[in-house]
Amino acid sequence: MITDRRQPAVWAGIAILLPAAWVAVLGLLTLALEPGRQLVLIGDPRSNMDIAIKAGGSLVDVGAHTVTVVSHKPGFVAALYRAGAPLVLLRPSPAGCLSPTLLKRFSKD
């Protein structure tokens, strides 16, 4: 029986590179965000709180490994990275993928 011993290594490489590429794409997309969006800093909360304040942002929430921040200044994401933020991502919407129009339709207001 002929087997290809490289196949498990290929799948292992894909399993590692695909999530890493996805996080990189999400990180790069945050650079193009308009001001006022909530962002999540991933890493040590203590140092990320200092980084957010140094970059001119306001703290929204602090979790075990995340800090949620917001700023209305243009270039805030770049300022976070310059201040030493390890990873900045767009904060997920509490409604997930639902559009505001759809949410309004189902709200009790």
PDB file of N, CA and C in Angstrom:
ATOM      1  N   MET A   1       0.839  -1.174   0.000  1.00  0.00           N
ATOM      2  CA  MET A   1       0.000   0.000   0.000  1.00  0.00           C
ATOM      3  C   MET A   1       0.889   1.244   0.000  1.00  0.00           C
ATOM      4  N   ILE A   2       0.575   2.168  -0.873  1.00  0.00           N
ATOM      5  CA  ILE A   2       1.360   3.393  -0.995  1.00  0.00           C
ATOM      6  C   ILE A   2       0.647   4.494  -0.204  1.00  0.00           C
ATOM      7  N   THR A   3       1.397   5.142   0.676  1.00  0.00           N
ATOM      8  CA  THR A   3       0.838   6.260   1.441  1.00  0.00           C
ATOM      9  C   THR A   3       1.729   7.475   1.271  1.00  0.00           C
ATOM     10  N   ASP A   4       1.118   8.588   1.359  1.00  0.00           N
ATOM     11  CA  ASP A   4       1.861   9.845   1.268  1.00  0.00           C
ATOM     12  C   ASP A   4       2.070  10.361   2.691  1.00  0.00           C
ATOM     13  N   ARG A   5       3.295  10.313   3.151  1.00  0.00           N
ATOM     14  CA  ARG A   5       3.586  10.719   4.531  1.00  0.00           C
ATOM     15  C   ARG A   5       3.518  12.232   4.715  1.00  0.00           C
ATOM     16  N   ARG A   6       3.506  12.970   3.627  1.00  0.00           N
ATOM     17  CA  ARG A   6       3.463  14.431   3.745  1.00  0.00           C
ATOM     18  C   ARG A   6       2.053  14.944   4.003  1.00  0.00           C
ATOM     19  N   GLN A   7       1.045  14.148   3.720  1.00  0.00           N
ATOM     20  CA  GLN A   7      -0.327  14.617   3.835  1.00  0.00           C
ATOM     21  C   GLN A   7      -0.685  15.104   5.245  1.00  0.00           C
ATOM     22  N   PRO A   8      -0.372  14.392   6.326  1.00  0.00           N
ATOM     23  CA  PRO A   8      -0.683  14.936   7.659  1.00  0.00           C
ATOM     24  C   PRO A   8       0.025  16.261   7.938  1.00  0.00           C
ATOM     25  N   ALA A   9       1.234  16.399   7.443  1.00  0.00           N
ATOM     26  CA  ALA A   9       1.964  17.656   7.648  1.00  0.00           C
ATOM     27  C   ALA A   9       1.287  18.801   6.906  1.00  0.00           C
ATOM     28  N   VAL A  10       0.767  18.520   5.720  1.00  0.00           N
ATOM     29  CA  VAL A  10       0.065  19.554   4.950  1.00  0.00           C
ATOM     30  C   VAL A  10      -1.184  20.000   5.701  1.00  0.00           C
ATOM     31  N   TRP A  11      -1.966  19.044   6.204  1.00  0.00           N
ATOM     32  CA  TRP A  11      -3.177  19.399   6.940  1.00  0.00           C
ATOM     33  C   TRP A  11      -2.851  20.124   8.245  1.00  0.00           C
ATOM     34  N   ALA A  12      -1.784  19.747   8.887  1.00  0.00           N
ATOM     35  CA  ALA A  12      -1.373  20.441  10.111  1.00  0.00           C
ATOM     36  C   ALA A  12      -0.980  21.880   9.796  1.00  0.00           C
ATOM     37  N   GLY A  13      -0.282  22.071   8.691  1.00  0.00           N
ATOM     38  CA  GLY A  13       0.088  23.421   8.276  1.00  0.00           C
ATOM     39  C   GLY A  13      -1.125  24.274   7.965  1.00  0.00           C
ATOM     40  N   ILE A  14      -2.098  23.680   7.282  1.00  0.00           N
ATOM     41  CA  ILE A  14      -3.332  24.406   6.969  1.00  0.00           C
ATOM     42  C   ILE A  14      -4.081  24.747   8.253  1.00  0.00           C
ATOM     43  N   ALA A  15      -4.124  23.811   9.185  1.00  0.00           N
ATOM     44  CA  ALA A  15      -4.830  24.035  10.447  1.00  0.00           C
ATOM     45  C   ALA A  15      -4.204  25.160  11.260  1.00  0.00           C
ATOM     46  N   ILE A  16      -2.927  25.379  11.093  1.00  0.00           N
ATOM     47  CA  ILE A  16      -2.246  26.457  11.814  1.00  0.00           C
ATOM     48  C   ILE A  16      -2.330  27.769  11.044  1.00  0.00           C
ATOM     49  N   LEU A  17      -2.098  27.724   9.746  1.00  0.00           N
ATOM     50  CA  LEU A  17      -2.038  28.951   8.955  1.00  0.00           C
ATOM     51  C   LEU A  17      -3.398  29.595   8.713  1.00  0.00           C
ATOM     52  N   LEU A  18      -4.438  28.811   8.558  1.00  0.00           N
ATOM     53  CA  LEU A  18      -5.746  29.384   8.264  1.00  0.00           C
ATOM     54  C   LEU A  18      -6.260  30.276   9.395  1.00  0.00           C
ATOM     55  N   PRO A  19      -6.282  29.831  10.647  1.00  0.00           N
ATOM     56  CA  PRO A  19      -6.712  30.745  11.721  1.00  0.00           C
ATOM     57  C   PRO A  19      -5.781  31.947  11.882  1.00  0.00           C
ATOM     58  N   ALA A  20      -4.491  31.735  11.697  1.00  0.00           N
ATOM     59  CA  ALA A  20      -3.548  32.854  11.811  1.00  0.00           C
ATOM     60  C   ALA A  20      -3.806  33.888  10.720  1.00  0.00           C
ATOM     61  N   ALA A  21      -4.089  33.420   9.511  1.00  0.00           N
ATOM     62  CA  ALA A  21      -4.391  34.343   8.409  1.00  0.00           C
ATOM     63  C   ALA A  21      -5.687  35.097   8.679  1.00  0.00           C
ATOM     64  N   TRP A  22      -6.675  34.412   9.234  1.00  0.00           N
ATOM     65  CA  TRP A  22      -7.954  35.059   9.535  1.00  0.00           C
ATOM     66  C   TRP A  22      -7.770  36.166  10.574  1.00  0.00           C
ATOM     67  N   VAL A  23      -7.026  35.911  11.623  1.00  0.00           N
ATOM     68  CA  VAL A  23      -6.771  36.929  12.645  1.00  0.00           C
ATOM     69  C   VAL A  23      -5.995  38.097  12.042  1.00  0.00           C
ATOM     70  N   ALA A  24      -5.054  37.813  11.153  1.00  0.00           N
ATOM     71  CA  ALA A  24      -4.289  38.882  10.499  1.00  0.00           C
ATOM     72  C   ALA A  24      -5.198  39.751   9.641  1.00  0.00           C
ATOM     73  N   VAL A  25      -6.112  39.135   8.906  1.00  0.00           N
ATOM     74  CA  VAL A  25      -7.048  39.901   8.072  1.00  0.00           C
ATOM     75  C   VAL A  25      -7.931  40.776   8.950  1.00  0.00           C
ATOM     76  N   LEU A  26      -8.460  40.224  10.036  1.00  0.00           N
ATOM     77  CA  LEU A  26      -9.293  41.018  10.940  1.00  0.00           C
ATOM     78  C   LEU A  26      -8.505  42.168  11.558  1.00  0.00           C
ATOM     79  N   GLY A  27      -7.263  41.911  11.896  1.00  0.00           N
ATOM     80  CA  GLY A  27      -6.421  42.966  12.450  1.00  0.00           C
ATOM     81  C   GLY A  27      -6.167  44.084  11.458  1.00  0.00           C
ATOM     82  N   LEU A  28      -5.932  43.728  10.204  1.00  0.00           N
ATOM     83  CA  LEU A  28      -5.703  44.750   9.179  1.00  0.00           C
ATOM     84  C   LEU A  28      -6.973  45.527   8.858  1.00  0.00           C
ATOM     85  N   LEU A  29      -8.115  44.870   8.915  1.00  0.00           N
ATOM     86  CA  LEU A  29      -9.370  45.566   8.641  1.00  0.00           C
ATOM     87  C   LEU A  29      -9.663  46.645   9.675  1.00  0.00           C
ATOM     88  N   THR A  30      -9.196  46.465  10.894  1.00  0.00           N
ATOM     89  CA  THR A  30      -9.448  47.476  11.918  1.00  0.00           C
ATOM     90  C   THR A  30      -8.766  48.799  11.592  1.00  0.00           C
ATOM     91  N   LEU A  31      -7.704  48.758  10.805  1.00  0.00           N
ATOM     92  CA  LEU A  31      -7.014  50.005  10.447  1.00  0.00           C
ATOM     93  C   LEU A  31      -7.879  50.901   9.575  1.00  0.00           C
ATOM     94  N   ALA A  32      -8.857  50.325   8.865  1.00  0.00           N
ATOM     95  CA  ALA A  32      -9.699  51.102   7.960  1.00  0.00           C
ATOM     96  C   ALA A  32     -11.017  51.524   8.603  1.00  0.00           C
ATOM     97  N   LEU A  33     -11.173  51.324   9.894  1.00  0.00           N
ATOM     98  CA  LEU A  33     -12.438  51.638  10.553  1.00  0.00           C
ATOM     99  C   LEU A  33     -12.618  53.129  10.758  1.00  0.00           C
ATOM    100  N   GLU A  34     -13.878  53.541  10.722  1.00  0.00           N
ATOM    101  CA  GLU A  34     -14.182  54.924  11.031  1.00  0.00           C
ATOM    102  C   GLU A  34     -14.151  55.116  12.542  1.00  0.00           C
ATOM    103  N   PRO A  35     -13.914  56.331  13.004  1.00  0.00           N
ATOM    104  CA  PRO A  35     -13.860  56.593  14.445  1.00  0.00           C
ATOM    105  C   PRO A  35     -15.208  56.309  15.111  1.00  0.00           C
ATOM    106  N   GLY A  36     -15.159  55.991  16.393  1.00  0.00           N
ATOM    107  CA  GLY A  36     -16.377  55.772  17.154  1.00  0.00           C
ATOM    108  C   GLY A  36     -16.783  54.323  17.300  1.00  0.00           C
ATOM    109  N   ARG A  37     -16.111  53.422  16.625  1.00  0.00           N
ATOM    110  CA  ARG A  37     -16.434  51.995  16.741  1.00  0.00           C
ATOM    111  C   ARG A  37     -15.734  51.422  17.969  1.00  0.00           C
ATOM    112  N   GLN A  38     -16.386  50.474  18.619  1.00  0.00           N
ATOM    113  CA  GLN A  38     -15.770  49.824  19.768  1.00  0.00           C
ATOM    114  C   GLN A  38     -14.779  48.773  19.291  1.00  0.00           C
ATOM    115  N   LEU A  39     -13.626  48.766  19.925  1.00  0.00           N
ATOM    116  CA  LEU A  39     -12.548  47.855  19.563  1.00  0.00           C
ATOM    117  C   LEU A  39     -12.167  47.011  20.767  1.00  0.00           C
ATOM    118  N   VAL A  40     -11.634  45.829  20.499  1.00  0.00           N
ATOM    119  CA  VAL A  40     -11.196  44.928  21.560  1.00  0.00           C
ATOM    120  C   VAL A  40      -9.692  44.769  21.470  1.00  0.00           C
ATOM    121  N   LEU A  41      -9.009  45.013  22.577  1.00  0.00           N
ATOM    122  CA  LEU A  41      -7.573  44.774  22.675  1.00  0.00           C
ATOM    123  C   LEU A  41      -7.391  43.418  23.337  1.00  0.00           C
ATOM    124  N   ILE A  42      -6.672  42.530  22.670  1.00  0.00           N
ATOM    125  CA  ILE A  42      -6.456  41.178  23.166  1.00  0.00           C
ATOM    126  C   ILE A  42      -5.110  41.133  23.886  1.00  0.00           C
ATOM    127  N   GLY A  43      -5.092  40.547  25.064  1.00  0.00           N
ATOM    128  CA  GLY A  43      -3.847  40.416  25.816  1.00  0.00           C
ATOM    129  C   GLY A  43      -4.054  40.746  27.282  1.00  0.00           C
ATOM    130  N   ASP A  44      -2.988  41.118  27.944  1.00  0.00           N
ATOM    131  CA  ASP A  44      -3.025  41.442  29.366  1.00  0.00           C
ATOM    132  C   ASP A  44      -3.871  42.693  29.604  1.00  0.00           C
ATOM    133  N   PRO A  45      -4.949  42.596  30.378  1.00  0.00           N
ATOM    134  CA  PRO A  45      -5.825  43.750  30.569  1.00  0.00           C
ATOM    135  C   PRO A  45      -5.144  44.955  31.212  1.00  0.00           C
ATOM    136  N   ARG A  46      -4.245  44.720  32.162  1.00  0.00           N
ATOM    137  CA  ARG A  46      -3.592  45.858  32.835  1.00  0.00           C
ATOM    138  C   ARG A  46      -2.788  46.696  31.860  1.00  0.00           C
ATOM    139  N   SER A  47      -1.962  46.039  31.068  1.00  0.00           N
ATOM    140  CA  SER A  47      -1.148  46.807  30.123  1.00  0.00           C
ATOM    141  C   SER A  47      -2.013  47.383  29.007  1.00  0.00           C
ATOM    142  N   ASN A  48      -3.062  46.663  28.590  1.00  0.00           N
ATOM    143  CA  ASN A  48      -3.927  47.179  27.530  1.00  0.00           C
ATOM    144  C   ASN A  48      -4.737  48.387  27.982  1.00  0.00           C
ATOM    145  N   MET A  49      -5.095  48.461  29.267  1.00  0.00           N
ATOM    146  CA  MET A  49      -5.776  49.657  29.765  1.00  0.00           C
ATOM    147  C   MET A  49      -4.844  50.861  29.678  1.00  0.00           C
ATOM    148  N   ASP A  50      -3.595  50.686  30.066  1.00  0.00           N
ATOM    149  CA  ASP A  50      -2.618  51.773  29.961  1.00  0.00           C
ATOM    150  C   ASP A  50      -2.413  52.183  28.507  1.00  0.00           C
ATOM    151  N   ILE A  51      -2.339  51.203  27.610  1.00  0.00           N
ATOM    152  CA  ILE A  51      -2.151  51.477  26.182  1.00  0.00           C
ATOM    153  C   ILE A  51      -3.330  52.270  25.640  1.00  0.00           C
ATOM    154  N   ALA A  52      -4.557  51.870  25.997  1.00  0.00           N
ATOM    155  CA  ALA A  52      -5.752  52.555  25.501  1.00  0.00           C
ATOM    156  C   ALA A  52      -5.796  54.003  25.967  1.00  0.00           C
ATOM    157  N   ILE A  53      -5.468  54.237  27.220  1.00  0.00           N
ATOM    158  CA  ILE A  53      -5.480  55.599  27.749  1.00  0.00           C
ATOM    159  C   ILE A  53      -4.368  56.423  27.112  1.00  0.00           C
ATOM    160  N   LYS A  54      -3.202  55.818  26.937  1.00  0.00           N
ATOM    161  CA  LYS A  54      -2.078  56.508  26.291  1.00  0.00           C
ATOM    162  C   LYS A  54      -2.420  56.894  24.850  1.00  0.00           C
ATOM    163  N   ALA A  55      -3.213  56.045  24.161  1.00  0.00           N
ATOM    164  CA  ALA A  55      -3.587  56.320  22.773  1.00  0.00           C
ATOM    165  C   ALA A  55      -4.761  57.290  22.665  1.00  0.00           C
ATOM    166  N   GLY A  56      -5.355  57.665  23.800  1.00  0.00           N
ATOM    167  CA  GLY A  56      -6.437  58.646  23.778  1.00  0.00           C
ATOM    168  C   GLY A  56      -7.823  58.041  23.703  1.00  0.00           C
ATOM    169  N   GLY A  57      -7.974  56.798  24.133  1.00  0.00           N
ATOM    170  CA  GLY A  57      -9.275  56.141  24.081  1.00  0.00           C
ATOM    171  C   GLY A  57      -9.960  56.115  25.432  1.00  0.00           C
ATOM    172  N   SER A  58     -11.208  55.700  25.409  1.00  0.00           N
ATOM    173  CA  SER A  58     -11.994  55.543  26.627  1.00  0.00           C
ATOM    174  C   SER A  58     -12.272  54.064  26.846  1.00  0.00           C
ATOM    175  N   LEU A  59     -12.173  53.629  28.093  1.00  0.00           N
ATOM    176  CA  LEU A  59     -12.440  52.235  28.424  1.00  0.00           C
ATOM    177  C   LEU A  59     -13.942  51.993  28.464  1.00  0.00           C
ATOM    178  N   VAL A  60     -14.371  50.891  27.858  1.00  0.00           N
ATOM    179  CA  VAL A  60     -15.775  50.504  27.855  1.00  0.00           C
ATOM    180  C   VAL A  60     -15.998  49.294  28.754  1.00  0.00           C
ATOM    181  N   ASP A  61     -15.125  48.295  28.643  1.00  0.00           N
ATOM    182  CA  ASP A  61     -15.274  47.063  29.407  1.00  0.00           C
ATOM    183  C   ASP A  61     -13.910  46.404  29.550  1.00  0.00           C
ATOM    184  N   VAL A  62     -13.728  45.695  30.651  1.00  0.00           N
ATOM    185  CA  VAL A  62     -12.490  44.952  30.883  1.00  0.00           C
ATOM    186  C   VAL A  62     -12.866  43.516  31.202  1.00  0.00           C
ATOM    187  N   GLY A  63     -12.280  42.581  30.451  1.00  0.00           N
ATOM    188  CA  GLY A  63     -12.514  41.160  30.679  1.00  0.00           C
ATOM    189  C   GLY A  63     -11.245  40.488  31.166  1.00  0.00           C
ATOM    190  N   ALA A  64     -11.279  39.168  31.224  1.00  0.00           N
ATOM    191  CA  ALA A  64     -10.131  38.406  31.712  1.00  0.00           C
ATOM    192  C   ALA A  64      -8.909  38.569  30.814  1.00  0.00           C
ATOM    193  N   HIS A  65      -9.119  38.625  29.506  1.00  0.00           N
ATOM    194  CA  HIS A  65      -8.009  38.754  28.557  1.00  0.00           C
ATOM    195  C   HIS A  65      -8.272  39.815  27.500  1.00  0.00           C
ATOM    196  N   THR A  66      -9.283  40.644  27.709  1.00  0.00           N
ATOM    197  CA  THR A  66      -9.645  41.654  26.717  1.00  0.00           C
ATOM    198  C   THR A  66      -9.953  42.984  27.384  1.00  0.00           C
ATOM    199  N   VAL A  67      -9.783  44.041  26.614  1.00  0.00           N
ATOM    200  CA  VAL A  67     -10.191  45.381  27.026  1.00  0.00           C
ATOM    201  C   VAL A  67     -10.941  45.986  25.848  1.00  0.00           C
ATOM    202  N   THR A  68     -12.173  46.434  26.084  1.00  0.00           N
ATOM    203  CA  THR A  68     -12.971  47.073  25.046  1.00  0.00           C
ATOM    204  C   THR A  68     -12.815  48.577  25.196  1.00  0.00           C
ATOM    205  N   VAL A  69     -12.485  49.239  24.083  1.00  0.00           N
ATOM    206  CA  VAL A  69     -12.223  50.679  24.097  1.00  0.00           C
ATOM    207  C   VAL A  69     -12.965  51.348  22.950  1.00  0.00           C
ATOM    208  N   VAL A  70     -13.074  52.663  23.038  1.00  0.00           N
ATOM    209  CA  VAL A  70     -13.681  53.446  21.971  1.00  0.00           C
ATOM    210  C   VAL A  70     -13.001  54.809  21.934  1.00  0.00           C
ATOM    211  N   SER A  71     -12.943  55.388  20.758  1.00  0.00           N
ATOM    212  CA  SER A  71     -12.434  56.745  20.578  1.00  0.00           C
ATOM    213  C   SER A  71     -13.047  57.321  19.309  1.00  0.00           C
ATOM    214  N   HIS A  72     -13.276  58.613  19.323  1.00  0.00           N
ATOM    215  CA  HIS A  72     -13.820  59.282  18.144  1.00  0.00           C
ATOM    216  C   HIS A  72     -12.732  59.979  17.334  1.00  0.00           C
ATOM    217  N   LYS A  73     -11.479  59.728  17.699  1.00  0.00           N
ATOM    218  CA  LYS A  73     -10.358  60.325  16.969  1.00  0.00           C
ATOM    219  C   LYS A  73     -10.036  59.511  15.722  1.00  0.00           C
ATOM    220  N   PRO A  74      -9.792  60.163  14.600  1.00  0.00           N
ATOM    221  CA  PRO A  74      -9.309  59.416  13.428  1.00  0.00           C
ATOM    222  C   PRO A  74      -7.918  58.844  13.716  1.00  0.00           C
ATOM    223  N   GLY A  75      -7.653  57.657  13.215  1.00  0.00           N
ATOM    224  CA  GLY A  75      -6.345  57.043  13.404  1.00  0.00           C
ATOM    225  C   GLY A  75      -6.143  56.410  14.764  1.00  0.00           C
ATOM    226  N   PHE A  76      -7.237  56.132  15.469  1.00  0.00           N
ATOM    227  CA  PHE A  76      -7.126  55.576  16.815  1.00  0.00           C
ATOM    228  C   PHE A  76      -6.489  54.191  16.814  1.00  0.00           C
ATOM    229  N   VAL A  77      -6.817  53.362  15.834  1.00  0.00           N
ATOM    230  CA  VAL A  77      -6.245  52.010  15.781  1.00  0.00           C
ATOM    231  C   VAL A  77      -4.732  52.085  15.609  1.00  0.00           C
ATOM    232  N   ALA A  78      -4.280  52.947  14.716  1.00  0.00           N
ATOM    233  CA  ALA A  78      -2.837  53.114  14.519  1.00  0.00           C
ATOM    234  C   ALA A  78      -2.180  53.627  15.797  1.00  0.00           C
ATOM    235  N   ALA A  79      -2.874  54.520  16.516  1.00  0.00           N
ATOM    236  CA  ALA A  79      -2.333  55.028  17.782  1.00  0.00           C
ATOM    237  C   ALA A  79      -2.234  53.914  18.819  1.00  0.00           C
ATOM    238  N   LEU A  80      -3.193  53.000  18.817  1.00  0.00           N
ATOM    239  CA  LEU A  80      -3.124  51.857  19.735  1.00  0.00           C
ATOM    240  C   LEU A  80      -1.909  50.989  19.436  1.00  0.00           C
ATOM    241  N   TYR A  81      -1.684  50.710  18.156  1.00  0.00           N
ATOM    242  CA  TYR A  81      -0.521  49.892  17.790  1.00  0.00           C
ATOM    243  C   TYR A  81       0.787  50.618  18.116  1.00  0.00           C
ATOM    244  N   ARG A  82       0.824  51.943  17.890  1.00  0.00           N
ATOM    245  CA  ARG A  82       2.032  52.705  18.231  1.00  0.00           C
ATOM    246  C   ARG A  82       2.282  52.695  19.735  1.00  0.00           C
ATOM    247  N   ALA A  83       1.201  52.664  20.512  1.00  0.00           N
ATOM    248  CA  ALA A  83       1.336  52.655  21.972  1.00  0.00           C
ATOM    249  C   ALA A  83       1.717  51.278  22.511  1.00  0.00           C
ATOM    250  N   GLY A  84       1.674  50.253  21.645  1.00  0.00           N
ATOM    251  CA  GLY A  84       2.122  48.928  22.068  1.00  0.00           C
ATOM    252  C   GLY A  84       1.059  47.850  22.140  1.00  0.00           C
ATOM    253  N   ALA A  85      -0.117  48.083  21.576  1.00  0.00           N
ATOM    254  CA  ALA A  85      -1.171  47.062  21.607  1.00  0.00           C
ATOM    255  C   ALA A  85      -0.750  45.844  20.793  1.00  0.00           C
ATOM    256  N   PRO A  86      -0.866  44.640  21.367  1.00  0.00           N
ATOM    257  CA  PRO A  86      -0.456  43.440  20.635  1.00  0.00           C
ATOM    258  C   PRO A  86      -1.429  43.058  19.529  1.00  0.00           C
ATOM    259  N   LEU A  87      -2.746  43.194  19.762  1.00  0.00           N
ATOM    260  CA  LEU A  87      -3.748  42.835  18.761  1.00  0.00           C
ATOM    261  C   LEU A  87      -5.006  43.646  19.011  1.00  0.00           C
ATOM    262  N   VAL A  88      -5.496  44.314  17.960  1.00  0.00           N
ATOM    263  CA  VAL A  88      -6.700  45.127  18.050  1.00  0.00           C
ATOM    264  C   VAL A  88      -7.700  44.581  17.042  1.00  0.00           C
ATOM    265  N   LEU A  89      -8.907  44.258  17.520  1.00  0.00           N
ATOM    266  CA  LEU A  89      -9.958  43.738  16.652  1.00  0.00           C
ATOM    267  C   LEU A  89     -11.231  44.541  16.845  1.00  0.00           C
ATOM    268  N   LEU A  90     -12.080  44.520  15.839  1.00  0.00           N
ATOM    269  CA  LEU A  90     -13.387  45.150  15.935  1.00  0.00           C
ATOM    270  C   LEU A  90     -14.235  44.359  16.917  1.00  0.00           C
ATOM    271  N   ARG A  91     -14.897  45.061  17.822  1.00  0.00           N
ATOM    272  CA  ARG A  91     -15.743  44.372  18.804  1.00  0.00           C
ATOM    273  C   ARG A  91     -16.943  43.779  18.083  1.00  0.00           C
ATOM    274  N   PRO A  92     -17.207  42.498  18.323  1.00  0.00           N
ATOM    275  CA  PRO A  92     -18.373  41.886  17.683  1.00  0.00           C
ATOM    276  C   PRO A  92     -19.661  42.529  18.169  1.00  0.00           C
ATOM    277  N   SER A  93     -20.607  42.644  17.286  1.00  0.00           N
ATOM    278  CA  SER A  93     -21.913  43.188  17.632  1.00  0.00           C
ATOM    279  C   SER A  93     -22.656  42.202  18.522  1.00  0.00           C
ATOM    280  N   PRO A  94     -23.394  42.688  19.517  1.00  0.00           N
ATOM    281  CA  PRO A  94     -24.139  41.757  20.351  1.00  0.00           C
ATOM    282  C   PRO A  94     -25.197  40.989  19.568  1.00  0.00           C
ATOM    283  N   ALA A  95     -25.611  41.528  18.430  1.00  0.00           N
ATOM    284  CA  ALA A  95     -26.627  40.866  17.614  1.00  0.00           C
ATOM    285  C   ALA A  95     -26.006  39.942  16.583  1.00  0.00           C
ATOM    286  N   GLY A  96     -24.703  39.834  16.577  1.00  0.00           N
ATOM    287  CA  GLY A  96     -24.046  38.962  15.598  1.00  0.00           C
ATOM    288  C   GLY A  96     -24.179  39.512  14.198  1.00  0.00           C
ATOM    289  N   CYS A  97     -24.717  38.716  13.306  1.00  0.00           N
ATOM    290  CA  CYS A  97     -24.807  39.106  11.898  1.00  0.00           C
ATOM    291  C   CYS A  97     -26.148  39.728  11.543  1.00  0.00           C
ATOM    292  N   LEU A  98     -26.992  40.010  12.507  1.00  0.00           N
ATOM    293  CA  LEU A  98     -28.295  40.578  12.200  1.00  0.00           C
ATOM    294  C   LEU A  98     -28.158  42.051  11.856  1.00  0.00           C
ATOM    295  N   SER A  99     -28.872  42.480  10.850  1.00  0.00           N
ATOM    296  CA  SER A  99     -28.811  43.876  10.432  1.00  0.00           C
ATOM    297  C   SER A  99     -29.639  44.734  11.384  1.00  0.00           C
ATOM    298  N   PRO A 100     -29.331  46.037  11.484  1.00  0.00           N
ATOM    299  CA  PRO A 100     -30.122  46.924  12.343  1.00  0.00           C
ATOM    300  C   PRO A 100     -31.595  46.958  11.941  1.00  0.00           C
ATOM    301  N   THR A 101     -31.890  46.854  10.640  1.00  0.00           N
ATOM    302  CA  THR A 101     -33.274  46.853  10.173  1.00  0.00           C
ATOM    303  C   THR A 101     -34.012  45.631  10.704  1.00  0.00           C
ATOM    304  N   LEU A 102     -33.374  44.483  10.637  1.00  0.00           N
ATOM    305  CA  LEU A 102     -33.989  43.254  11.131  1.00  0.00           C
ATOM    306  C   LEU A 102     -34.170  43.310  12.643  1.00  0.00           C
ATOM    307  N   LEU A 103     -33.195  43.855  13.344  1.00  0.00           N
ATOM    308  CA  LEU A 103     -33.316  43.980  14.797  1.00  0.00           C
ATOM    309  C   LEU A 103     -34.468  44.897  15.178  1.00  0.00           C
ATOM    310  N   LYS A 104     -34.643  45.996  14.433  1.00  0.00           N
ATOM    311  CA  LYS A 104     -35.711  46.939  14.716  1.00  0.00           C
ATOM    312  C   LYS A 104     -37.073  46.267  14.535  1.00  0.00           C
ATOM    313  N   ARG A 105     -37.163  45.408  13.546  1.00  0.00           N
ATOM    314  CA  ARG A 105     -38.410  44.712  13.256  1.00  0.00           C
ATOM    315  C   ARG A 105     -38.826  43.817  14.428  1.00  0.00           C
ATOM    316  N   PHE A 106     -37.855  43.224  15.124  1.00  0.00           N
ATOM    317  CA  PHE A 106     -38.166  42.303  16.208  1.00  0.00           C
ATOM    318  C   PHE A 106     -38.062  42.932  17.594  1.00  0.00           C
ATOM    319  N   SER A 107     -37.726  44.210  17.677  1.00  0.00           N
ATOM    320  CA  SER A 107     -37.619  44.844  18.992  1.00  0.00           C
ATOM    321  C   SER A 107     -39.008  45.161  19.528  1.00  0.00           C
ATOM    322  N   LYS A 108     -39.104  45.349  20.841  1.00  0.00           N
ATOM    323  CA  LYS A 108     -40.399  45.600  21.477  1.00  0.00           C
ATOM    324  C   LYS A 108     -40.743  47.078  21.528  1.00  0.00           C
ATOM    325  N   ASP A 109     -39.916  47.932  21.008  1.00  0.00           N
ATOM    326  CA  ASP A 109     -40.178  49.385  21.042  1.00  0.00           C
ATOM    327  C   ASP A 109     -41.312  49.753  20.131  1.00  0.00           C
TER     328      ASP A 109
END
